[in-house]
XYZ file of C-alpha atoms in Angstrom:
685
model
C 31.145 -75.928 115.200
C 29.926 -72.893 113.322
C 31.860 -72.243 110.167
C 32.030 -68.616 109.178
C 29.987 -67.985 106.071
C 31.864 -66.656 103.080
C 29.703 -64.874 100.547
C 32.432 -65.048 97.899
C 32.449 -68.860 97.986
C 28.670 -69.359 97.982
C 26.384 -68.574 95.110
C 23.694 -66.106 96.048
C 20.329 -67.461 97.192
C 21.729 -70.906 97.916
C 21.687 -72.330 101.437
C 24.386 -75.002 101.887
C 23.692 -75.650 105.576
C 25.631 -78.402 107.340
C 23.614 -80.913 109.383
C 24.976 -81.268 112.937
C 26.564 -84.603 113.785
C 24.111 -87.179 115.140
C 26.272 -87.853 118.210
C 26.755 -84.237 119.191
C 25.816 -83.495 122.801
C 22.808 -81.210 123.460
C 25.064 -78.870 125.483
C 27.457 -78.265 122.563
C 24.521 -77.867 120.225
C 22.988 -75.343 122.617
C 26.190 -73.269 122.691
C 26.324 -73.238 118.915
C 22.656 -72.209 118.713
C 23.327 -69.288 121.070
C 26.231 -68.105 118.906
C 24.144 -68.425 115.736
C 21.238 -66.577 117.327
C 23.486 -63.684 118.385
C 24.809 -63.470 114.803
C 21.289 -63.330 113.392
C 20.121 -60.745 115.929
C 23.047 -58.522 114.940
C 21.443 -58.175 111.493
C 18.962 -55.835 113.171
C 21.513 -53.022 112.750
C 22.165 -53.751 109.063
C 20.450 -52.172 106.075
C 17.748 -54.204 104.383
C 16.912 -52.369 101.170
C 14.094 -54.872 100.647
C 12.348 -57.583 102.722
C 12.378 -55.210 105.706
C 9.243 -56.531 107.422
C 10.075 -60.200 106.843
C 13.617 -59.753 108.124
C 12.482 -57.753 111.145
C 9.884 -60.359 112.138
C 12.371 -63.224 111.715
C 14.976 -61.458 113.865
C 12.324 -60.770 116.533
C 11.371 -64.449 116.786
C 14.979 -65.606 116.925
C 15.679 -62.969 119.586
C 12.972 -64.497 121.790
C 14.400 -67.985 121.254
C 17.829 -66.606 122.203
C 16.404 -65.674 125.617
C 15.195 -69.276 125.938
C 18.574 -70.739 124.970
C 20.488 -68.476 127.357
C 18.095 -69.294 130.189
C 18.839 -73.000 129.711
C 22.592 -72.335 129.645
C 22.539 -70.115 132.731
C 20.606 -72.652 134.811
C 23.230 -75.279 133.996
C 20.771 -78.177 133.922
C 21.639 -81.185 131.800
C 19.345 -81.562 128.824
C 17.492 -84.764 127.959
C 18.480 -86.459 124.701
C 14.969 -85.882 123.347
C 15.803 -82.171 123.056
C 18.566 -82.971 120.574
C 16.273 -83.522 117.572
C 14.594 -80.130 118.009
C 17.888 -78.299 118.514
C 19.396 -80.052 115.477
C 16.539 -78.907 113.240
C 16.711 -75.385 114.661
C 20.462 -75.251 114.071
C 20.046 -76.347 110.451
C 17.282 -73.779 109.891
C 19.208 -70.963 111.590
C 22.143 -71.583 109.227
C 19.823 -71.141 106.260
C 18.344 -68.008 107.803
C 21.866 -66.621 108.141
C 22.549 -67.271 104.449
C 19.291 -65.539 103.543
C 20.119 -62.535 105.752
C 23.574 -62.307 104.181
C 22.077 -62.205 100.713
C 19.439 -59.618 101.619
C 22.164 -57.301 102.955
C 24.842 -58.202 100.404
C 26.730 -55.225 99.012
C 26.011 -54.659 95.334
C 23.071 -57.078 95.206
C 20.215 -54.732 96.095
C 18.629 -54.636 92.641
C 18.918 -58.381 92.110
C 17.420 -59.109 95.550
C 14.541 -56.738 94.764
C 13.774 -58.554 91.529
C 13.813 -61.902 93.384
C 11.485 -60.588 96.100
C 8.752 -63.149 95.476
C 11.201 -66.038 95.799
C 12.882 -64.561 98.887
C 9.579 -63.941 100.669
C 8.740 -67.597 100.023
C 12.098 -68.618 101.524
C 11.399 -66.608 104.669
C 8.022 -68.324 104.900
C 9.553 -71.798 104.473
C 12.239 -71.195 107.084
C 9.815 -69.787 109.662
C 7.588 -72.821 109.108
C 10.654 -75.010 109.714
C 11.238 -73.225 113.040
C 7.597 -73.835 113.932
C 7.897 -77.540 113.080
C 11.063 -77.879 115.185
C 9.378 -76.206 118.167
C 6.406 -78.566 117.845
C 8.639 -81.504 118.777
C 10.370 -79.639 121.610
C 9.639 -81.380 124.958
C 9.207 -78.071 126.760
C 7.831 -79.746 129.877
C 11.164 -81.559 130.370
C 13.226 -78.349 130.311
C 13.729 -76.447 133.556
C 13.137 -72.788 132.662
C 10.798 -70.207 134.192
C 7.161 -70.094 133.152
C 7.460 -66.721 131.413
C 10.171 -68.012 129.090
C 8.113 -71.113 128.309
C 5.195 -68.881 127.417
C 7.416 -66.867 125.092
C 8.569 -70.036 123.310
C 4.980 -71.217 122.910
C 4.067 -67.771 121.553
C 6.868 -67.943 118.966
C 5.731 -71.420 117.911
C 2.165 -70.196 117.489
C 3.181 -67.057 115.574
C 5.548 -69.048 113.335
C 2.694 -71.362 112.371
C 0.402 -68.466 111.414
C 2.895 -65.906 110.049
C 2.234 -65.076 106.393
C 5.595 -63.599 105.336
C 4.222 -62.348 102.049
C 5.758 -60.093 99.431
C 6.022 -56.552 100.790
C 3.774 -54.144 98.871
C 6.505 -51.511 98.649
C 8.943 -54.091 97.261
C 6.329 -55.148 94.734
C 5.767 -51.523 93.671
C 9.523 -50.946 93.230
C 9.895 -54.169 91.270
C 7.085 -53.163 88.906
C 8.738 -49.793 88.343
C 11.986 -51.486 87.340
C 10.104 -53.682 84.868
C 8.408 -50.579 83.447
C 11.795 -48.894 82.978
C 13.100 -51.973 81.157
C 10.086 -51.812 78.814
C 10.936 -48.171 78.051
C 14.482 -49.189 77.201
C 13.293 -52.004 74.966
C 11.284 -49.464 72.941
C 14.263 -47.116 72.740
C 12.547 -44.549 74.954
C 14.459 -42.667 77.613
C 12.691 -43.192 80.968
C 11.692 -40.291 83.174
C 14.673 -39.515 85.418
C 12.490 -38.885 88.478
C 10.972 -42.322 87.960
C 14.488 -43.818 87.869
C 15.625 -41.835 90.918
C 12.662 -43.141 92.929
C 13.886 -46.710 92.391
C 17.460 -45.796 93.334
C 16.325 -44.005 96.475
C 14.140 -46.952 97.469
C 17.143 -49.292 97.160
C 19.416 -46.808 98.933
C 21.678 -46.570 95.877
C 22.827 -43.016 96.459
C 26.219 -42.658 94.764
C 28.220 -43.563 91.686
C 30.130 -46.186 93.669
C 26.891 -47.787 94.929
C 25.733 -48.091 91.341
C 29.097 -49.422 90.182
C 29.004 -52.172 92.817
C 25.595 -53.264 91.535
C 27.024 -53.507 88.008
C 30.081 -55.477 89.135
C 27.842 -57.929 91.002
C 25.620 -58.448 87.955
C 28.667 -58.887 85.712
C 29.987 -61.536 88.074
C 26.859 -63.653 88.121
C 26.456 -63.312 84.337
C 30.059 -64.483 83.887
C 29.375 -67.612 85.941
C 25.872 -68.192 84.581
C 26.474 -71.597 83.005
C 27.525 -73.073 86.316
C 25.268 -71.042 88.597
C 22.297 -69.624 86.738
C 20.197 -71.114 84.029
C 20.669 -69.733 80.547
C 17.177 -68.254 80.536
C 18.100 -65.838 83.344
C 21.005 -64.233 81.477
C 18.904 -61.877 79.297
C 17.119 -60.532 82.371
C 20.418 -60.120 84.224
C 21.790 -58.266 81.196
C 18.762 -55.981 81.203
C 19.360 -55.145 84.861
C 23.024 -54.478 84.131
C 21.996 -52.142 81.306
C 19.635 -50.315 83.665
C 22.351 -49.862 86.311
C 24.872 -48.730 83.677
C 22.392 -46.117 82.514
C 21.912 -44.931 86.103
C 25.655 -44.746 86.758
C 26.309 -42.653 83.668
C 23.241 -40.392 83.608
C 22.174 -39.970 87.236
C 25.443 -39.628 89.131
C 27.806 -36.806 88.198
C 30.662 -37.517 90.600
C 32.904 -40.574 90.464
C 33.746 -41.601 94.018
C 35.184 -45.061 93.433
C 38.509 -44.946 91.584
C 40.806 -44.320 94.554
C 39.193 -47.191 96.436
C 39.589 -49.390 93.370
C 43.303 -48.632 93.101
C 43.843 -49.341 96.804
C 42.056 -52.634 96.383
C 44.373 -53.588 93.512
C 47.451 -52.737 95.570
C 46.159 -54.873 98.431
C 45.577 -57.778 96.068
C 49.109 -57.501 94.713
C 50.505 -57.554 98.250
C 48.466 -60.658 98.982
C 49.731 -62.367 95.863
C 53.348 -61.808 96.812
C 52.774 -63.872 99.958
C 50.903 -66.741 98.291
C 52.396 -69.997 97.112
C 51.500 -70.461 93.414
C 51.326 -74.201 94.069
C 48.101 -73.499 95.972
C 46.584 -72.479 92.637
C 46.992 -75.981 91.204
C 44.190 -78.533 91.162
C 44.993 -81.466 93.503
C 43.718 -83.834 90.801
C 45.256 -82.517 87.566
C 48.148 -80.529 89.166
C 47.428 -77.798 86.581
C 46.566 -74.170 87.342
C 42.847 -74.019 88.019
C 40.772 -72.019 85.532
C 37.419 -72.586 87.257
C 38.005 -73.493 90.932
C 35.022 -74.897 92.809
C 34.453 -76.025 96.399
C 33.026 -79.436 97.278
C 31.118 -80.307 100.448
C 34.310 -81.092 102.406
C 35.581 -77.546 101.850
C 38.359 -78.598 99.449
C 38.835 -76.780 96.130
C 39.325 -78.435 92.729
C 39.190 -77.373 89.103
C 35.622 -77.857 87.879
C 36.462 -80.092 84.902
C 38.671 -82.375 87.027
C 36.222 -82.917 89.885
C 33.341 -83.382 87.439
C 35.261 -86.230 85.760
C 35.977 -87.679 89.211
C 32.294 -87.613 90.168
C 31.166 -88.906 86.777
C 33.364 -91.955 87.323
C 31.226 -92.784 90.366
C 33.614 -91.566 93.054
C 31.853 -90.055 96.075
C 34.946 -89.507 98.219
C 36.893 -86.256 98.444
C 40.120 -86.929 96.455
C 42.288 -84.946 98.896
C 40.857 -85.858 102.305
C 39.181 -89.203 101.619
C 36.002 -87.980 103.330
C 32.619 -88.972 101.908
C 30.967 -86.178 99.943
C 27.559 -85.335 101.406
C 26.383 -83.925 98.054
C 27.687 -83.226 94.558
C 27.083 -79.471 94.586
C 30.046 -77.478 93.246
C 30.249 -73.930 94.610
C 32.416 -71.484 92.586
C 35.453 -70.301 94.563
C 35.260 -66.752 93.215
C 37.886 -65.336 95.548
C 40.501 -67.905 94.520
C 39.621 -67.536 90.844
C 40.290 -63.785 91.026
C 43.612 -64.366 92.778
C 44.661 -66.890 90.115
C 43.673 -64.516 87.310
C 45.623 -61.647 88.853
C 48.626 -63.887 89.544
C 48.624 -64.948 85.893
C 48.232 -61.355 84.689
C 51.064 -60.147 86.920
C 53.360 -62.946 85.749
C 52.181 -62.876 82.125
C 50.883 -66.448 82.268
C 48.171 -67.385 79.801
C 45.553 -69.740 81.170
C 44.000 -72.230 78.784
C 40.408 -71.174 78.242
C 37.570 -73.584 78.695
C 34.844 -73.809 76.093
C 32.443 -72.017 78.432
C 34.822 -69.094 78.925
C 35.320 -68.776 75.187
C 31.572 -68.585 74.656
C 31.349 -65.929 77.359
C 33.779 -63.757 75.386
C 32.031 -64.160 72.055
C 28.640 -63.590 73.665
C 29.427 -59.883 74.044
C 29.384 -59.466 70.258
C 25.600 -59.411 70.611
C 23.687 -57.622 73.370
C 22.481 -59.697 76.296
C 18.877 -58.572 75.750
C 16.858 -55.977 73.770
C 16.515 -53.633 76.793
C 20.278 -53.847 77.407
C 20.961 -53.059 73.748
C 18.729 -50.005 73.637
C 19.992 -48.751 77.005
C 23.550 -48.940 75.650
C 22.585 -47.018 72.513
C 20.973 -44.280 74.611
C 24.045 -44.202 76.844
C 26.424 -43.918 73.895
C 24.558 -40.919 72.486
C 24.493 -39.302 75.932
C 28.263 -39.735 76.306
C 28.947 -38.391 72.817
C 26.962 -35.253 73.646
C 28.874 -34.853 76.887
C 32.195 -35.113 75.066
C 31.160 -32.366 72.624
C 29.221 -30.005 74.892
C 30.076 -30.788 78.503
C 32.293 -28.970 80.961
C 35.806 -30.317 81.529
C 34.563 -32.256 84.557
C 31.708 -33.748 82.557
C 34.067 -34.635 79.708
C 36.467 -36.288 82.133
C 33.685 -38.396 83.619
C 32.430 -39.306 80.138
C 35.883 -40.551 79.107
C 36.111 -42.643 82.258
C 32.661 -44.129 81.649
C 33.705 -45.085 78.110
C 36.776 -46.825 79.540
C 34.551 -48.930 81.777
C 31.809 -49.658 79.273
C 34.209 -50.673 76.488
C 36.573 -52.642 78.711
C 35.276 -56.143 77.987
C 32.143 -55.818 75.877
C 32.319 -55.896 72.087
C 28.748 -54.702 71.566
C 29.346 -51.707 73.837
C 32.407 -50.767 71.770
C 30.422 -50.873 68.543
C 27.682 -48.659 70.029
C 30.206 -46.107 71.287
C 31.979 -45.982 67.929
C 28.692 -45.604 66.027
C 27.569 -42.829 68.373
C 30.584 -40.758 67.315
C 32.625 -40.741 70.517
C 36.027 -41.143 68.812
C 36.388 -37.663 67.168
C 35.813 -35.732 70.430
C 38.098 -38.135 72.299
C 40.860 -37.357 69.807
C 40.213 -33.638 70.207
C 40.650 -33.938 73.956
C 44.191 -35.267 73.450
C 45.258 -31.972 71.881
C 43.198 -29.705 74.114
C 45.351 -26.987 75.676
C 43.540 -27.112 79.025
C 43.462 -30.893 79.418
C 44.481 -32.319 82.782
C 46.645 -35.369 83.390
C 43.572 -37.355 84.378
C 41.579 -36.255 81.343
C 44.418 -37.204 78.993
C 44.812 -40.619 80.616
C 41.081 -41.297 80.463
C 40.791 -40.133 76.848
C 43.724 -42.211 75.557
C 42.535 -45.224 77.599
C 39.044 -44.889 76.107
C 40.587 -44.811 72.622
C 42.608 -47.911 73.491
C 39.419 -49.819 74.312
C 37.692 -48.613 71.144
C 40.762 -49.409 68.995
C 40.141 -53.081 69.754
C 37.013 -52.886 67.588
C 37.460 -53.134 63.831
C 35.365 -50.050 63.080
C 37.102 -48.210 65.919
C 40.509 -48.613 64.261
C 39.145 -47.298 60.999
C 37.536 -44.214 62.532
C 40.659 -43.358 64.540
C 42.876 -43.393 61.456
C 40.346 -41.694 59.154
C 39.976 -38.792 61.596
C 43.726 -38.285 61.776
C 43.939 -39.823 65.196
C 47.359 -41.309 64.571
C 48.920 -37.867 64.944
C 47.233 -37.248 68.291
C 48.127 -40.685 69.660
C 51.765 -40.319 68.618
C 51.872 -36.901 70.281
C 50.794 -38.536 73.554
C 53.380 -41.295 73.041
C 56.143 -38.738 72.630
C 55.181 -36.082 75.166
C 52.145 -37.200 77.149
C 51.489 -35.462 80.446
C 52.150 -38.711 82.344
C 54.080 -41.912 81.820
C 50.807 -43.831 82.144
C 49.320 -41.935 79.183
C 52.416 -42.657 77.063
C 52.214 -46.353 77.871
C 48.528 -46.516 76.961
C 49.305 -44.726 73.685
C 51.814 -47.465 72.846
C 49.195 -50.125 73.513
C 46.767 -48.268 71.241
C 49.357 -48.289 68.446
C 49.712 -52.039 68.934
C 46.028 -52.597 68.129
C 46.175 -50.202 65.191
C 49.226 -52.027 63.810
C 47.176 -55.224 63.583
C 45.783 -53.758 60.341
C 48.245 -54.373 57.499
C 47.876 -50.949 55.887
C 48.280 -49.100 59.177
C 51.687 -50.705 59.855
C 53.061 -48.835 56.864
C 51.345 -45.621 57.914
C 52.662 -45.789 61.480
C 56.170 -46.733 60.394
C 56.367 -43.847 57.940
C 55.465 -41.338 60.645
C 58.878 -40.030 61.821
C 58.198 -39.913 65.573
C 56.465 -43.300 65.879
C 59.297 -45.805 66.226
C 61.672 -43.434 68.103
C 58.831 -42.723 70.518
C 58.378 -46.439 71.170
C 62.128 -46.865 71.727
C 62.124 -44.028 74.271
C 59.272 -45.729 76.102
C 61.282 -48.952 76.277
C 63.970 -46.933 78.056
C 61.693 -44.937 80.383
C 58.570 -47.033 80.922
C 57.485 -49.441 83.604
C 57.644 -53.147 82.801
C 54.112 -52.890 81.420
C 55.042 -49.862 79.305
C 58.198 -51.532 78.015
C 56.160 -54.569 76.983
C 53.591 -52.394 75.205
C 56.341 -50.712 73.202
C 58.205 -53.931 72.376
C 55.154 -55.839 71.123
C 54.091 -52.799 69.079
C 57.501 -52.714 67.393
C 57.178 -56.431 66.690
C 53.823 -55.763 65.031
C 55.326 -53.004 62.899
C 58.097 -55.372 61.726
C 55.451 -57.394 59.902
C 55.780 -54.648 57.286
C 59.281 -55.339 55.804
C 60.198 -51.709 55.131
C 59.878 -50.917 58.821
C 62.964 -53.056 59.566
C 65.352 -50.325 58.483
C 63.501 -47.711 60.555
C 63.570 -49.909 63.648
C 67.322 -50.489 63.257
C 67.998 -46.791 62.704
C 66.177 -45.904 65.944
C 68.661 -47.726 68.138
C 66.187 -50.418 69.066
C 68.702 -53.267 69.153
C 70.942 -51.731 71.810
C 67.944 -50.948 74.024
C 66.646 -54.505 73.688
C 70.113 -55.913 74.357
C 70.150 -53.987 77.625
C 66.783 -55.534 78.561
C 68.081 -59.040 77.836
C 71.061 -58.408 80.083
C 69.251 -56.786 82.992
C 65.524 -57.616 83.097
C 64.083 -60.336 85.331
C 60.644 -60.309 83.654
C 60.425 -63.476 81.578
C 57.621 -62.201 79.357
C 59.451 -58.964 78.551
C 62.625 -60.927 77.741
C 60.689 -63.257 75.435
C 59.061 -60.329 73.607
C 62.450 -58.624 73.215
C 63.924 -61.832 71.805
C 61.049 -61.991 69.307
C 61.988 -58.543 67.947
C 65.701 -59.386 67.827
C 64.977 -62.679 66.046
C 62.931 -60.817 63.424
C 65.690 -58.220 62.908
C 68.425 -60.875 62.723
C 66.879 -62.331 59.581
C 68.393 -59.511 57.504
C 72.107 -58.904 57.015
C 71.759 -55.319 58.299
C 69.981 -56.576 61.401
C 72.631 -59.231 61.993
C 75.521 -56.785 61.929
C 73.642 -54.300 64.122
C 73.048 -57.049 66.714
C 76.701 -58.069 66.616
C 77.784 -54.515 67.373
C 76.161 -54.962 70.798
C 76.977 -57.435 73.546
C 73.820 -59.429 72.835
C 75.419 -62.627 71.454
C 76.727 -64.156 74.722
C 73.560 -63.021 76.512
C 71.373 -64.841 73.979
C 73.456 -68.011 74.371
C 73.038 -67.774 78.125
C 69.284 -67.234 77.830
C 68.982 -70.329 75.657
C 70.201 -72.309 78.659
C 68.375 -70.443 81.439
C 64.946 -69.567 80.014
C 62.019 -71.792 80.903
C 59.813 -70.371 78.149
C 59.657 -72.566 75.054
C 58.914 -69.516 72.927
C 61.934 -67.690 74.378
C 64.230 -70.615 73.618
C 62.910 -70.783 70.071
C 63.628 -67.082 69.504
C 67.149 -67.623 70.863
C 67.967 -70.474 68.485
C 66.322 -68.636 65.590
C 68.498 -65.583 66.259
C 71.684 -67.665 66.545
C 70.891 -69.477 63.304
C 70.325 -66.170 61.479
C 73.571 -64.713 62.854
C 75.505 -67.760 61.665
C 73.870 -67.695 58.241
C 74.387 -63.967 57.683
C 77.724 -63.306 59.424
C 79.544 -66.542 58.834
C 82.692 -67.970 60.353
C 83.480 -65.518 63.143
C 80.064 -66.015 64.796
C 80.218 -69.769 64.234
C 83.688 -69.882 65.786
C 82.467 -68.038 68.888
C 79.506 -70.402 69.294
C 81.657 -73.478 68.659
C 83.896 -72.555 71.610
C 80.969 -72.582 74.052
C 80.702 -76.125 75.505
C 77.282 -75.429 77.037
C 75.581 -74.652 73.725
C 75.318 -78.177 72.284
C 73.454 -79.663 75.309
C 70.953 -76.793 75.109
C 70.371 -77.434 71.405
C 69.920 -81.169 71.882
C 67.468 -80.465 74.697
C 65.509 -78.207 72.358
C 65.289 -81.001 69.784
C 63.493 -83.224 72.262
C 61.510 -80.654 74.263
C 60.889 -77.792 71.844
C 58.260 -77.237 69.197
C 58.714 -78.765 65.755
C 59.822 -75.383 64.426
C 62.365 -74.912 67.222
C 63.576 -78.497 66.848
C 64.178 -77.976 63.141
C 66.217 -74.823 63.760
C 68.211 -76.484 66.529
C 69.127 -79.335 64.153
C 70.234 -76.834 61.502
C 72.452 -74.991 63.975
C 73.948 -78.257 65.251
C 74.846 -79.215 61.674
C 76.549 -75.853 61.130
C 78.580 -76.220 64.325
C 79.478 -79.845 63.616
C 80.578 -78.937 60.100
C 82.733 -76.160 61.511
C 84.407 -78.592 63.919
C 85.040 -81.092 61.136
C 86.474 -78.454 58.829
C 88.583 -76.942 61.587
C 90.024 -80.313 62.587
C 90.989 -81.117 58.979
C 92.852 -77.853 58.574
C 90.388 -76.405 56.133
C 88.817 -73.877 58.462
C 87.568 -70.796 56.697
C 87.806 -72.134 53.146
C 84.072 -72.563 52.814
C 82.915 -69.531 54.719
C 82.431 -66.360 52.757
C 82.672 -62.951 54.437
C 80.436 -60.210 53.154
C 82.092 -57.420 55.202
C 84.581 -56.984 58.068
C 83.065 -58.110 61.344
C 83.802 -57.030 64.889
C 81.867 -58.963 67.485
C 81.720 -57.395 70.936
């Protein structure tokens, strides 16, 4: 009867208790109450950073009632039906108490629970009053238990009626200190570190990882604010996140989280390999869910789909046909993370909802004035550490920059303005740098290169040389792959494409990474080369570096659809020139491309295939056309592309069909070759 509570699928400080069935027998209800009571009493051994007195008193009362419940069970007497109403109300209340206990002990939520202390104390008070009300209607005289136990129950009922359950004075003092610290930040004043440490000690936040968990929790509830929290709470949440970020960077010197984080990622990947992707589809729309939510029956749907269903007046669960007891939609955070990682691992792009798009653009501006000033203070602190710190301090500073700049545009701008890029570049050429320091430094530069001013500062300070040095001879393959990704963002600037291409080791370094890198590294290198090809003079350099043969090998051997599509994009761009065409034809790529046109499921991949074939026919002439004309499987693929492809792909498919049909007509009339002009001798492998 008791469904295990899942914190990941329930928004914090919500209490979605399930009312017991009206026809349930008192005996079954009693057994469930005993189980629930044991669960609640077990919270006595857990850490309550706040609400200690209220939690302790609640557990004490429930512990006494547990003695009462077990006494009834042990005596084995049948219970009168009049007991059912009391037990039903107690069961409903105990569920809510369990939710409240979960939230008060939730990992990473200590600061948020502290700042909601007034509300939580009121919830304790309401729930204890509900227990008192339920006990008032308990026909104790009809239940056969010993007199001492009856007296205990009456005592609990009396205490529950009179218990105050007010805000703890220590919690109130800690909350006021946090608000004072936020006021310091808002004025751009660095708070006293001992003052900050007092708050952390009070909340039992004693390590870098403890602090990081608080930040991740706050990020999560900010990300889901439009569906969970009101807009007015976001600035305050952002201020708290800024406070915790400041604590993580300034207070704690040792990072004790990364290994755990990597293990967690590996575990997630193993889980994904066992999941059926069809489980990620909404039962209503049959599309991959971007915002999965749980309805009262426990089924999960995409938010937009179930909202349309409910708006149409439907109050039945679409999948089970059960009646929905309420219209509350609880975010299925665990499933959403699995879907996001599945899409990232398989290079699938999810269509973004309007809300998600706003969430991304929101980071251009700070979430609140205290958060903005805290970030500015942090950025200056990190810049000083990069210039003056020990190697360990520099390494931690680079890692902090990686985290802070990962998904926040305002943070990137602050870090760039604080002058973190020049010392990061210096670290790349430092003679005593470690593998970890190099990886952190180049990864920090990657994050900052996503910002417009970051690109400019990197290039103006000669950073291209340092990044290319890492690409060519970085201390680890990971560092080389990150360097390639950094070049990709730099190549988004028109003038920098020329600069990168003219640097002798740039394109050869990318080609070597395509040979040596992981699938992620290969992709980084391929898309960077594609970006460089937007500058026409880089075509010759790319061809001279042996890129085509390396990409042809990928087309023939890789099973990663996204990598194949990216490789086809580069080959299609190179095939547009006569030099590129003849270089491609010197490899075994032609039959592979024809085969991919038939086998690929990606519309973009098919379009690159037909674009390449059309360019080869246009530039090389009869011998390529003759080879394609002999392949009976090509025409069906082209006709399929006309109906299913994009307008651009359809147009190219029609053009290629015309060329092949004209060749057949000419060949059948004995005029083959009279209209095809050869520019040079051709040998197709």
